[in-house]
mmCIF file of C-alpha atoms in Angstrom:
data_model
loop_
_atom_site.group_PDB
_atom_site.id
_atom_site.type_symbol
_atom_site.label_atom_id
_atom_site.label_comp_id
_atom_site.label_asym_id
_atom_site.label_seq_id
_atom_site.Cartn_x
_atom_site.Cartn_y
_atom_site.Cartn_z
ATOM 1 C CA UNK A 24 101.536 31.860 59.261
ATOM 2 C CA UNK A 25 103.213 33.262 62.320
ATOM 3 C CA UNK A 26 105.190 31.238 64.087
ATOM 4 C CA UNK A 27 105.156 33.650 67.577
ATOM 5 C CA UNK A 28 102.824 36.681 68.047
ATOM 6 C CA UNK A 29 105.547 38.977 69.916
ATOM 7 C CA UNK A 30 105.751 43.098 69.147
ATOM 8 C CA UNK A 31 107.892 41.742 67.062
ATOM 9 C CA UNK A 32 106.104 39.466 65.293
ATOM 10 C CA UNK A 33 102.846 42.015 65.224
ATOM 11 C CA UNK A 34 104.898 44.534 63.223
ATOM 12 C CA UNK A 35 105.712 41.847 60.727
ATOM 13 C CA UNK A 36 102.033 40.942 60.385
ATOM 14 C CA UNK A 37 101.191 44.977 59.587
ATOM 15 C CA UNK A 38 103.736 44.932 56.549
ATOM 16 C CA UNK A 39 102.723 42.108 55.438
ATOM 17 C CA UNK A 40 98.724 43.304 55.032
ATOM 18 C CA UNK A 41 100.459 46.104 53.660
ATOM 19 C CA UNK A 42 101.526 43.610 50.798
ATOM 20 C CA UNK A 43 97.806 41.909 50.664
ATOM 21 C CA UNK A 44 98.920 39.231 52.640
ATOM 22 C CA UNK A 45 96.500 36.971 54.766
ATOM 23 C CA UNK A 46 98.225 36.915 58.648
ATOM 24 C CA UNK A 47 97.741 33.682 60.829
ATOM 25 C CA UNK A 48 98.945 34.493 64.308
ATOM 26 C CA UNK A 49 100.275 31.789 66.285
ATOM 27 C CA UNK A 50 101.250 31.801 69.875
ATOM 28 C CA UNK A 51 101.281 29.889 73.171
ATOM 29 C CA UNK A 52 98.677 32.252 74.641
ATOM 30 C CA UNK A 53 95.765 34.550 73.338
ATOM 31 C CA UNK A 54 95.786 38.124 72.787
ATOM 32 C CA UNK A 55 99.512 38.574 72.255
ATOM 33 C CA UNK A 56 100.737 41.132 70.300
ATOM 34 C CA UNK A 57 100.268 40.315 66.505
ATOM 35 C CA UNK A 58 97.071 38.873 66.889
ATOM 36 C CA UNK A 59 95.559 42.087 67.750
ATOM 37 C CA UNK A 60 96.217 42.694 64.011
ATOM 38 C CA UNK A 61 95.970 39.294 62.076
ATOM 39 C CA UNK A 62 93.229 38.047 60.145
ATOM 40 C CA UNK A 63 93.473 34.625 62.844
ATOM 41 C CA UNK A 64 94.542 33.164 65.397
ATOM 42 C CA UNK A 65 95.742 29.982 66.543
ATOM 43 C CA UNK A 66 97.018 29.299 70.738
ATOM 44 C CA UNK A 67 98.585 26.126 71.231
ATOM 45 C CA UNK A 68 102.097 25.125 72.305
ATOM 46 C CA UNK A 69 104.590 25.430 69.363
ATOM 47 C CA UNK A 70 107.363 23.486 70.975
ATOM 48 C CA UNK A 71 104.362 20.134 70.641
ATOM 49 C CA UNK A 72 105.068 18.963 66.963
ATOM 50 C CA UNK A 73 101.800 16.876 67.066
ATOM 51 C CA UNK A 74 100.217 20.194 67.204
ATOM 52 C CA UNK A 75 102.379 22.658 65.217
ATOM 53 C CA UNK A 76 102.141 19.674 62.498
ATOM 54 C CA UNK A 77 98.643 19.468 62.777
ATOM 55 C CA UNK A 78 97.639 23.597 62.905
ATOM 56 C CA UNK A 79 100.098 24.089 59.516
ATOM 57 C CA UNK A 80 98.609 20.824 57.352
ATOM 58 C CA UNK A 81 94.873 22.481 58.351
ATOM 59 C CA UNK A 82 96.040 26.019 57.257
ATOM 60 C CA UNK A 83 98.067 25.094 54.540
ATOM 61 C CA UNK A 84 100.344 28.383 54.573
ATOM 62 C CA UNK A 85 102.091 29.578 51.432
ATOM 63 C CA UNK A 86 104.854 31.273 54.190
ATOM 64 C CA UNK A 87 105.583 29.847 57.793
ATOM 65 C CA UNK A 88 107.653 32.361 59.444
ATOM 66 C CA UNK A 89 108.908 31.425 62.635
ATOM 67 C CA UNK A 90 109.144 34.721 64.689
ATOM 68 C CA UNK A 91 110.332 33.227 68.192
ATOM 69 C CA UNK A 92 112.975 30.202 69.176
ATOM 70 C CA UNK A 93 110.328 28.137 71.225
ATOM 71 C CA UNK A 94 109.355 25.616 68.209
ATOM 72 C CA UNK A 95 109.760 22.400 67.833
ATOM 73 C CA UNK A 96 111.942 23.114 64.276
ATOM 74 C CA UNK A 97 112.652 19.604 63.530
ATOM 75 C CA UNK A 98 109.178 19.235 62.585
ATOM 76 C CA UNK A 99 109.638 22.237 60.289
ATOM 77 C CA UNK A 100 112.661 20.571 58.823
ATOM 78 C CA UNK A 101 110.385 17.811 57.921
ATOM 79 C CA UNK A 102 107.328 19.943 56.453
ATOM 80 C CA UNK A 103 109.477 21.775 54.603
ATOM 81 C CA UNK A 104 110.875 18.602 52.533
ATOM 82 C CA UNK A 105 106.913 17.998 51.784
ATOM 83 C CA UNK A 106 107.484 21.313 50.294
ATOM 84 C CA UNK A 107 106.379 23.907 52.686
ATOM 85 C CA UNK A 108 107.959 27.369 52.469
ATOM 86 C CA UNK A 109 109.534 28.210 55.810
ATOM 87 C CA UNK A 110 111.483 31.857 56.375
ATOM 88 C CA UNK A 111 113.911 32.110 55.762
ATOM 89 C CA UNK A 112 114.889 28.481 55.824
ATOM 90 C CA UNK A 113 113.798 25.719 58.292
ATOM 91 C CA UNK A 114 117.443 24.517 58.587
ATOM 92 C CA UNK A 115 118.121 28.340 59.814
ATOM 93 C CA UNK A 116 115.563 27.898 62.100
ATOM 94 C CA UNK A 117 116.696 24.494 63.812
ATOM 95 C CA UNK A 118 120.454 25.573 63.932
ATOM 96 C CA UNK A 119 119.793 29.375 64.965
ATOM 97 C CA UNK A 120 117.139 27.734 68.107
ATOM 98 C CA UNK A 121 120.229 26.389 69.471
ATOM 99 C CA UNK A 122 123.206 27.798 70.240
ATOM 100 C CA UNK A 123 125.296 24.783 69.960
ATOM 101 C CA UNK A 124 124.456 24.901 66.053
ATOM 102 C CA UNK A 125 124.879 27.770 65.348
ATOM 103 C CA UNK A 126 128.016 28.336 66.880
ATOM 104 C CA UNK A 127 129.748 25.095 65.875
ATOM 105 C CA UNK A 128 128.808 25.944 62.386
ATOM 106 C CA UNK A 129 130.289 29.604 62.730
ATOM 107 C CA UNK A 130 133.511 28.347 63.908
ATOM 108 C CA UNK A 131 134.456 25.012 63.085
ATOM 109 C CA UNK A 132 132.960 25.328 59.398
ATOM 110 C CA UNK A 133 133.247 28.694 58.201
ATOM 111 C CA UNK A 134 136.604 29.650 60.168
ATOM 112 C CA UNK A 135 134.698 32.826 62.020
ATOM 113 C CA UNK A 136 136.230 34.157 65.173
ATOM 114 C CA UNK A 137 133.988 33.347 68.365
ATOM 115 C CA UNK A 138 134.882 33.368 71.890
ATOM 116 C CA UNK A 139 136.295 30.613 73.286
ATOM 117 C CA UNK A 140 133.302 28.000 74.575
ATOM 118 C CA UNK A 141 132.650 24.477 75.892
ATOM 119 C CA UNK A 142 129.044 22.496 75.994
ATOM 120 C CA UNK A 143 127.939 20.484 78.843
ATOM 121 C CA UNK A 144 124.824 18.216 79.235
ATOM 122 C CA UNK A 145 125.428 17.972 83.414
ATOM 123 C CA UNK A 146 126.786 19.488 86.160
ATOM 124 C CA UNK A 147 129.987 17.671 85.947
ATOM 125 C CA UNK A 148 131.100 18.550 82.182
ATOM 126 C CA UNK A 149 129.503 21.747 83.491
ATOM 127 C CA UNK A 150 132.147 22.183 86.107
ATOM 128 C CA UNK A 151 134.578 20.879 84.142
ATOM 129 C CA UNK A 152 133.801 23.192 81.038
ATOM 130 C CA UNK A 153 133.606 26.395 83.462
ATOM 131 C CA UNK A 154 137.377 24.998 84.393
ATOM 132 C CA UNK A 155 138.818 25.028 80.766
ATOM 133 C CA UNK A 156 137.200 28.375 79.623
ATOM 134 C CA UNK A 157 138.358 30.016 82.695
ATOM 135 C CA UNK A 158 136.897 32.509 84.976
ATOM 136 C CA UNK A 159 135.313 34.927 84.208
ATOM 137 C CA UNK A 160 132.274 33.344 81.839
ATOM 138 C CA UNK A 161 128.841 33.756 81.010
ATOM 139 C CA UNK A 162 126.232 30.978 80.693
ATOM 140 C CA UNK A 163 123.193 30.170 78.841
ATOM 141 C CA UNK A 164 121.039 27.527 78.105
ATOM 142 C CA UNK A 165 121.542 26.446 74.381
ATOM 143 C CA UNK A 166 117.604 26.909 73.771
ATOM 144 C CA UNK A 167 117.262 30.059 74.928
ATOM 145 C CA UNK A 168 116.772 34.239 74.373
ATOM 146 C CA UNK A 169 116.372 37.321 75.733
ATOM 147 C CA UNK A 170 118.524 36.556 78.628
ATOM 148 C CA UNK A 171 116.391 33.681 79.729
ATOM 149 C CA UNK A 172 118.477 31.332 81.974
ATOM 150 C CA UNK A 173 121.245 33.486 81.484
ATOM 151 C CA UNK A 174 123.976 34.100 84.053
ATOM 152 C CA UNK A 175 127.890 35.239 84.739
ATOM 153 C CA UNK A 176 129.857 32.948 87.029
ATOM 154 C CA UNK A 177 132.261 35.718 89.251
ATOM 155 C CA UNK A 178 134.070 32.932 91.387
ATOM 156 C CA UNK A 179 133.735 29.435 91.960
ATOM 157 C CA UNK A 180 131.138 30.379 94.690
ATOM 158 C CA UNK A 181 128.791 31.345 91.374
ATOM 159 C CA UNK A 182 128.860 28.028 89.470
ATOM 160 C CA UNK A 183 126.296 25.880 91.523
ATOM 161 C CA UNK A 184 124.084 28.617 90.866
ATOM 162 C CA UNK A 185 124.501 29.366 87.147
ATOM 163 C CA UNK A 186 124.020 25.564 86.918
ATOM 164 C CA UNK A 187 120.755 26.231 88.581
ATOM 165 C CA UNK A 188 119.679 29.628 86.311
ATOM 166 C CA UNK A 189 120.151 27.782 83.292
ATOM 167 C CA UNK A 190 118.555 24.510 84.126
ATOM 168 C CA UNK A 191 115.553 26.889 84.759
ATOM 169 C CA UNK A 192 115.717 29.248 82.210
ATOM 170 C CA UNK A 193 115.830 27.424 79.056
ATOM 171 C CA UNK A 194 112.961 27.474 76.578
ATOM 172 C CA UNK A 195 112.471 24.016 76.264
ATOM 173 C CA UNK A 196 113.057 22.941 79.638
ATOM 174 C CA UNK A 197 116.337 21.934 81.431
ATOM 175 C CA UNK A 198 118.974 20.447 79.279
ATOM 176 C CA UNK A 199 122.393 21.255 77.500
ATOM 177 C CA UNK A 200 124.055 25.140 78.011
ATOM 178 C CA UNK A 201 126.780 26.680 76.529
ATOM 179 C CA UNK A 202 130.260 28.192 78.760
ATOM 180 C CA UNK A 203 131.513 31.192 77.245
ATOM 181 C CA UNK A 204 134.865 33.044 78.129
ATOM 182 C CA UNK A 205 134.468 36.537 78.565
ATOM 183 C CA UNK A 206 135.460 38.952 75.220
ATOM 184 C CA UNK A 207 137.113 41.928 75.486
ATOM 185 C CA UNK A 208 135.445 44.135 73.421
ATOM 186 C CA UNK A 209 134.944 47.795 72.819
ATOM 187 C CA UNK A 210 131.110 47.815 71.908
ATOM 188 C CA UNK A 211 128.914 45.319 70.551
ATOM 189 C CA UNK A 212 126.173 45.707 67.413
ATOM 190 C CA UNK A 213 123.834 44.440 65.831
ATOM 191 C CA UNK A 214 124.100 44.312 62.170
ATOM 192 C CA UNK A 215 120.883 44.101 60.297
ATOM 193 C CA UNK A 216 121.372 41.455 57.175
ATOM 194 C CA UNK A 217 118.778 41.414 54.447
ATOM 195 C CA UNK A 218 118.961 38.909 51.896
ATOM 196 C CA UNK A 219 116.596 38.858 48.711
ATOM 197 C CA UNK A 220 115.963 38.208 45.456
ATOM 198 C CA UNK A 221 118.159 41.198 44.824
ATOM 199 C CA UNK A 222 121.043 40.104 46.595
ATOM 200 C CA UNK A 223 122.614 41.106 50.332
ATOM 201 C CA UNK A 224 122.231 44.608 51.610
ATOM 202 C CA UNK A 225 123.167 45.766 55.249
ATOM 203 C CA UNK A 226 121.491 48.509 57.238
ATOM 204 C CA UNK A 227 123.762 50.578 59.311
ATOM 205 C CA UNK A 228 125.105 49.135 62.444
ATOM 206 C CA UNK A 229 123.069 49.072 65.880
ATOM 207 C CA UNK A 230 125.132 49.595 68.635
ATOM 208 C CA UNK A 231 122.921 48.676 72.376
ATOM 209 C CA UNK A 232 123.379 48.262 75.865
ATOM 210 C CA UNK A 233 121.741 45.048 77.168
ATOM 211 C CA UNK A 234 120.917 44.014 80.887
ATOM 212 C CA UNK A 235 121.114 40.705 82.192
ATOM 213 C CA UNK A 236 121.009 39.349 78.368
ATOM 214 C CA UNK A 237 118.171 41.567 77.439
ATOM 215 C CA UNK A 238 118.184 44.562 75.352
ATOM 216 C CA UNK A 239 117.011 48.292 77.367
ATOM 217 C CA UNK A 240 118.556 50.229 74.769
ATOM 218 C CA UNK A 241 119.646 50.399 70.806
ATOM 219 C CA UNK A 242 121.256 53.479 68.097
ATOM 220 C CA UNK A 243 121.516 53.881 64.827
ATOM 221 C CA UNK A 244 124.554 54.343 64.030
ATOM 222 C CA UNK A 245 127.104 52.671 65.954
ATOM 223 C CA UNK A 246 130.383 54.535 64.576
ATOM 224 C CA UNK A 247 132.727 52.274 63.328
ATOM 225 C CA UNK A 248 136.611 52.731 61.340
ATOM 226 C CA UNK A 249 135.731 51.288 57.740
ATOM 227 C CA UNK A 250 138.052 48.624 58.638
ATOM 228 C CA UNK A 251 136.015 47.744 61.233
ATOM 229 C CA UNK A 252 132.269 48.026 59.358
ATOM 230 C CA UNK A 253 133.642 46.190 56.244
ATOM 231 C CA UNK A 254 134.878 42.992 59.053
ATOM 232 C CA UNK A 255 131.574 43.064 60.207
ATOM 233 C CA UNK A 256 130.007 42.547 56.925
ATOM 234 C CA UNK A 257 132.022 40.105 55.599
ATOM 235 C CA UNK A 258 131.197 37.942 59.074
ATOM 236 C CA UNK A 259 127.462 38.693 58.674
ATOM 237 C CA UNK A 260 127.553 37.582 54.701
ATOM 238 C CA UNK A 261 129.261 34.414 55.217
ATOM 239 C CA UNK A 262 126.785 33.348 58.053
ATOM 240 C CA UNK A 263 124.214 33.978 56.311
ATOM 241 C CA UNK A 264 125.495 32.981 53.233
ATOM 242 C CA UNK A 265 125.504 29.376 55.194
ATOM 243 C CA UNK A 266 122.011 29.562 56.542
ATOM 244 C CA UNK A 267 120.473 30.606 53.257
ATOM 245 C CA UNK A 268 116.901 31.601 52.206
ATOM 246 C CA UNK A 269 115.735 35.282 51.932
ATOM 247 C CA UNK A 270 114.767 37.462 54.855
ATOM 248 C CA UNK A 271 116.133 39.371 57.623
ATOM 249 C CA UNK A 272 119.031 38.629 60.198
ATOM 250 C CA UNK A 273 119.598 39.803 63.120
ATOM 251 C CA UNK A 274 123.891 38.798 63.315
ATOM 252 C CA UNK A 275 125.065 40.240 66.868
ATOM 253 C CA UNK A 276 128.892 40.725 66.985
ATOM 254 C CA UNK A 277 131.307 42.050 69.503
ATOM 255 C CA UNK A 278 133.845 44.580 67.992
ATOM 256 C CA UNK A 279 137.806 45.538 68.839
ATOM 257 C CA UNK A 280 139.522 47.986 67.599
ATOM 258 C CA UNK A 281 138.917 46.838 63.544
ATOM 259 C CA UNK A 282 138.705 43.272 65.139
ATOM 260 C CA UNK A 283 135.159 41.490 64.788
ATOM 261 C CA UNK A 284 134.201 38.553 66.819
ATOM 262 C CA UNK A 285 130.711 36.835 66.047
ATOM 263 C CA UNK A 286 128.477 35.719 68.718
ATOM 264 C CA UNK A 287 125.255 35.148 67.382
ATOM 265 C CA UNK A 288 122.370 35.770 64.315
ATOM 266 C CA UNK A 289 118.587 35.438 64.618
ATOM 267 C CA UNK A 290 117.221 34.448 61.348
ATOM 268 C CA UNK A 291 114.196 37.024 61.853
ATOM 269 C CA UNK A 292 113.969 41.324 62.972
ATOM 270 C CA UNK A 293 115.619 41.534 66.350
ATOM 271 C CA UNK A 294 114.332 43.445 69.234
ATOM 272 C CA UNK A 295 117.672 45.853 69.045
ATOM 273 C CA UNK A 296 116.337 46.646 65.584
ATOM 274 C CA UNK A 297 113.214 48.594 66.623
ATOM 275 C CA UNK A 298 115.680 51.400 66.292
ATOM 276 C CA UNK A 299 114.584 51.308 62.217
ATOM 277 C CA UNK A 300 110.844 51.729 62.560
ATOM 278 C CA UNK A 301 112.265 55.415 62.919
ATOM 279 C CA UNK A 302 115.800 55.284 61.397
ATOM 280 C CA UNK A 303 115.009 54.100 58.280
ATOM 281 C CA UNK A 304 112.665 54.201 55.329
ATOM 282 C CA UNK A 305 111.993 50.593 55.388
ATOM 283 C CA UNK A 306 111.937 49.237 59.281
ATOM 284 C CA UNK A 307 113.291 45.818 59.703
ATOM 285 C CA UNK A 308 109.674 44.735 59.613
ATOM 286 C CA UNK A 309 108.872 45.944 56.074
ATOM 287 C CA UNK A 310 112.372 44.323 54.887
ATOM 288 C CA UNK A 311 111.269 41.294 56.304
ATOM 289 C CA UNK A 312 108.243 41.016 54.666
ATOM 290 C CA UNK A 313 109.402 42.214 51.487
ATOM 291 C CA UNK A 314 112.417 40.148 50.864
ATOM 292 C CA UNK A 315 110.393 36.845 52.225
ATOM 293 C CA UNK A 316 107.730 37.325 49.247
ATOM 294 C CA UNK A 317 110.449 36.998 47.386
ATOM 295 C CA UNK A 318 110.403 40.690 46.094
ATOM 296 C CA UNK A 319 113.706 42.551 45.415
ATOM 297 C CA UNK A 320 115.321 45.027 48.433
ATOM 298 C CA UNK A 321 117.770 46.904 46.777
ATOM 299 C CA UNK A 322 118.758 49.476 48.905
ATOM 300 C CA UNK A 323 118.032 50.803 52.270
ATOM 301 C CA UNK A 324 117.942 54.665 52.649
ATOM 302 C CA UNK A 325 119.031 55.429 56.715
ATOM 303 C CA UNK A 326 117.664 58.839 57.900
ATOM 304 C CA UNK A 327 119.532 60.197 60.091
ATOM 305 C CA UNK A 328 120.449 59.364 64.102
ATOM 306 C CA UNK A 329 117.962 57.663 66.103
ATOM 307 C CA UNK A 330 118.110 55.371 69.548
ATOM 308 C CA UNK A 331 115.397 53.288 71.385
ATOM 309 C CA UNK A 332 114.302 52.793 74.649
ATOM 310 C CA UNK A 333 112.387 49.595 75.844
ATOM 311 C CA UNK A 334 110.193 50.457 78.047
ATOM 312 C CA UNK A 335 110.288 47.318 80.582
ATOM 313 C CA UNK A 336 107.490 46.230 83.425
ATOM 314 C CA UNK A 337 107.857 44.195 86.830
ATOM 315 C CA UNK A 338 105.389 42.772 88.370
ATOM 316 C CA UNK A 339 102.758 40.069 88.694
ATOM 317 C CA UNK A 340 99.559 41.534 86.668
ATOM 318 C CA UNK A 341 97.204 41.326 84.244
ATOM 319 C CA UNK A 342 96.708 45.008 84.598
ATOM 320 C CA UNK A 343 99.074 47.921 84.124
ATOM 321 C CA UNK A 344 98.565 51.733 83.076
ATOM 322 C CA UNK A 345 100.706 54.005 81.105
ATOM 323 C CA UNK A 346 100.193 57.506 81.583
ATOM 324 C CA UNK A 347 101.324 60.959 81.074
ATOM 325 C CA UNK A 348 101.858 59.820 76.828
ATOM 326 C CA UNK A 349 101.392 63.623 76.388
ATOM 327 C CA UNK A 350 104.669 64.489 78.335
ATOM 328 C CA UNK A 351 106.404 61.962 76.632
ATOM 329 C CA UNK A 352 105.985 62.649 73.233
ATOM 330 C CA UNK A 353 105.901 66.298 73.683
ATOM 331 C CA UNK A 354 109.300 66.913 72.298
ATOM 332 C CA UNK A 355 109.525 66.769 68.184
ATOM 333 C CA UNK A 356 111.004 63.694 66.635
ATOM 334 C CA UNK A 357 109.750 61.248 69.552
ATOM 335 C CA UNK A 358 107.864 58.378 68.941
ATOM 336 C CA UNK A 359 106.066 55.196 71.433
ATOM 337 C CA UNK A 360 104.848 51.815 70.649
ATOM 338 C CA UNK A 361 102.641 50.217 73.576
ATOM 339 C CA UNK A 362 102.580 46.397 72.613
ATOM 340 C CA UNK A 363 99.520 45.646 74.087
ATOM 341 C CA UNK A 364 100.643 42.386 76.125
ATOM 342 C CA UNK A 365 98.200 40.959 78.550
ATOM 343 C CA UNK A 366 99.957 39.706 81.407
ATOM 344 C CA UNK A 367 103.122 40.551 83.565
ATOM 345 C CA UNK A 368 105.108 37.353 85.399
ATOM 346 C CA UNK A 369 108.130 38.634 86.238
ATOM 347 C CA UNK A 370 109.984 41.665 84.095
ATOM 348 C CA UNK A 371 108.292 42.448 80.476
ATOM 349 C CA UNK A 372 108.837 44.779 77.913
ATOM 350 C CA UNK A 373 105.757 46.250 77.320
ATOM 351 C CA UNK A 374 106.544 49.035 74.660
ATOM 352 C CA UNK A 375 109.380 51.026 73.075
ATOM 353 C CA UNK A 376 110.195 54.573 72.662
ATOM 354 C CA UNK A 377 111.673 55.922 69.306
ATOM 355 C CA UNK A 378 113.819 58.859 68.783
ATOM 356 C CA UNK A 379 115.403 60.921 66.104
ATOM 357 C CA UNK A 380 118.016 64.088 66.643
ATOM 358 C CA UNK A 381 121.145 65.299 64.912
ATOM 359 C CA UNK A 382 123.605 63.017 66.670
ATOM 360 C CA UNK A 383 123.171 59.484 68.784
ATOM 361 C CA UNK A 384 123.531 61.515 71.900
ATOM 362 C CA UNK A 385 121.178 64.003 71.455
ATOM 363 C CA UNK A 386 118.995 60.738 70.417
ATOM 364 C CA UNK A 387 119.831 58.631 72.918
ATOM 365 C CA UNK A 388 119.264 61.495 75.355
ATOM 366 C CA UNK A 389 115.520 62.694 74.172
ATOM 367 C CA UNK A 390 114.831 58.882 74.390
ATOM 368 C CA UNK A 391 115.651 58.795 78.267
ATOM 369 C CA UNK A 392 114.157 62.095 78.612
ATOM 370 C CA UNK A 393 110.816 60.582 77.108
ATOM 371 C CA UNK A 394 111.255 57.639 79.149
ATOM 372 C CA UNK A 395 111.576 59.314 82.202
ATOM 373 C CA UNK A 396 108.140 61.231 82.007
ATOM 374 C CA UNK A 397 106.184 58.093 81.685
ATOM 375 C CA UNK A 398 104.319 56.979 84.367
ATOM 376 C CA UNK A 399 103.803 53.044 84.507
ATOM 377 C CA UNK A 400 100.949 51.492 87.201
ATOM 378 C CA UNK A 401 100.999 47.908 88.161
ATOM 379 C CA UNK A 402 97.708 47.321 89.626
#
């Protein structure tokens, strides 16, 4: 059972019908994504435990696998004592939801470097917490992703404002937000965790460029000094070490010099890791699936330089075009994913295109070329 019906998610539920599982695709509105592919469906608000209880005791799941943050995971906490399976684990899933979790557990119980960060629950502790992490910051809404509510205060001038951003970009609603100080940091990656029967393996590192919190584009690899690369996965293995359960993580860390600092791990693919549905020989989708059946993943074979391009829509539509596919993928080694998303309301991604050269330029740059040639209409 799908907990989120995303791009993400729907490349989950093709792996695992690869493995002869039955897909249930839940979501907060029809037609997303995964349920194009799924055996069923199920729309209803997954942040109302009434209902998520009620639409997981009817299908009796042997796997719930949340795929977004907008649940209400205490309720999986308590299903899962009744002895329901949840992916990787439902405590992973409650702390990862919320930043304040998962970040007090990084640094004040396992010791990992983090930037430096206060909490607030209103605009007073706000304004105070903006005062003792300093100027320049970034702020976010503890429940939120993909840059949702997301904002950097500049000046004093910006704070009223981020106050507002956040209040009003949270996924469950206004409430609590994290203040972080700025990092000084030479790149930032994403480092692909898989943990399974087998043990932990690592995928090479994902290095991407995100705007305004959200990713536009990811490589594979992101060069790294050993030093560096072996700091990395010592960070990644004792968070998820912590969080437990098999499955894949998605643990996002800045990166100085041979200096790692962690900022934070989705317990699930990540979007930057669309990169490996051409990079590798087993996406972050088929690792998923595999290692959550409980079946060994003992290695992970990379193939060779690739990037991605998300391909993201503005507007206010239920209709869009994409044309001119035969310009894009006219070039050898170029690949597109359209996700098949119903609706616009704002800024979307809508699809992502895959590329694969000799080096991450020459990736990176037959990516943008690809992009480039596509024609989007917002009708």
């Amino acid at each position: 059972m799908l907990l989120g019906s995303g791009e993400l998610g729907k490349e989950v539920a093709i792996e695992l019908q690869r493995m002869g599982v039955e897909v249930v695709a839940c979501d907060k509105y029809d037609s997303a994504p995964a349920m194009h592919v799924a055996d069923s469906r199920r729309v209803f608000s997954m942040l109302d435990g009434d209902k998520l209880r009620e639409a997981i005791r009817e299908e009796q799941p042997s796997h719930i696998i949340p795929e977004v943050e907008a649940i209400a995971t205490p309720v999986l906490v308590e299903l899962e004592k009744e002895g329901y399976n949840v992916t990787p684990t439902a405590n992973a899933a409650l702390l990862t939801m919320n930043r304040e979790g998962i970040r007090r557990l990084a640094a004040e119980q396992l010791g990992v470097p983090t930037s430096d960060y206060r909490f607030a629950s209103d605009y007073d502790e706000f304004v105070e917490a903006v005062k003792a992490v300093g100027i320049p910051c970034v702020v976010k809404p503890v429940m939120s992703s993909s840059g949702h509510g997301q904002s950097v205060i500049k000046s004093e001038s910006d704070i009223e404002n981020s106050w507002r951003i956040a209040q009003e970009g949270g996924r469950a609603g206004a409430g609590r937000v994290i203040v972080e100080g700025f990092v000084n940091f030479d790149y930032e990656i994403t480092l692909l965790t898989v943990r399974s029967s087998s043990g932990t393996v690592f995928c090479e590192p994902i290095g991407h460029i995100q705007v305004d919190g959200d990713y536009r584009y990811s490589w594979q690899p992101q060069m790294m000094t050993p030093e560096a690369k072996a700091a990395a996965q010592d960070v990644a293995r004792k968070v998820t070490d912590a969080l437990g359960g098999y499955g894949i993580f998605g643990v996002e860390l800045f990166v100085k010099g041979n200096d790692v600092i962690f900022s934070e791990v989705s317990p699930r693919p990540h979007d930057t890791g669309m990169v490996t549905m051409i990079s590798q020989d087993l996406s972050e989708f088929a690792l998923h699936a595999r290692a959550l059946l409980g079946l060994p993943v003992p290695s992970v074979r990379f193939l060779g330089a690739s990037a991605s391009r998300a391909v993201v829509v503005e507007g206010d539509t239920c209709e869009i075009e994409m044309e001119n596919l035969d310009k894009v993928l006219e070039e050898p080694g170029v690949q597109m994913r359209i996700f098949g998303k119903p609706e616009i309301k704002g800024h979307r991604r809508m699809g992502v295109i895959l590329a694969t050269a000799d080096t991450v330029e020459e990736a990176r740059a037959k990516a943008e070329r690809a992009y480039d040639k596509l024609k989007v209409t917002v009708k």
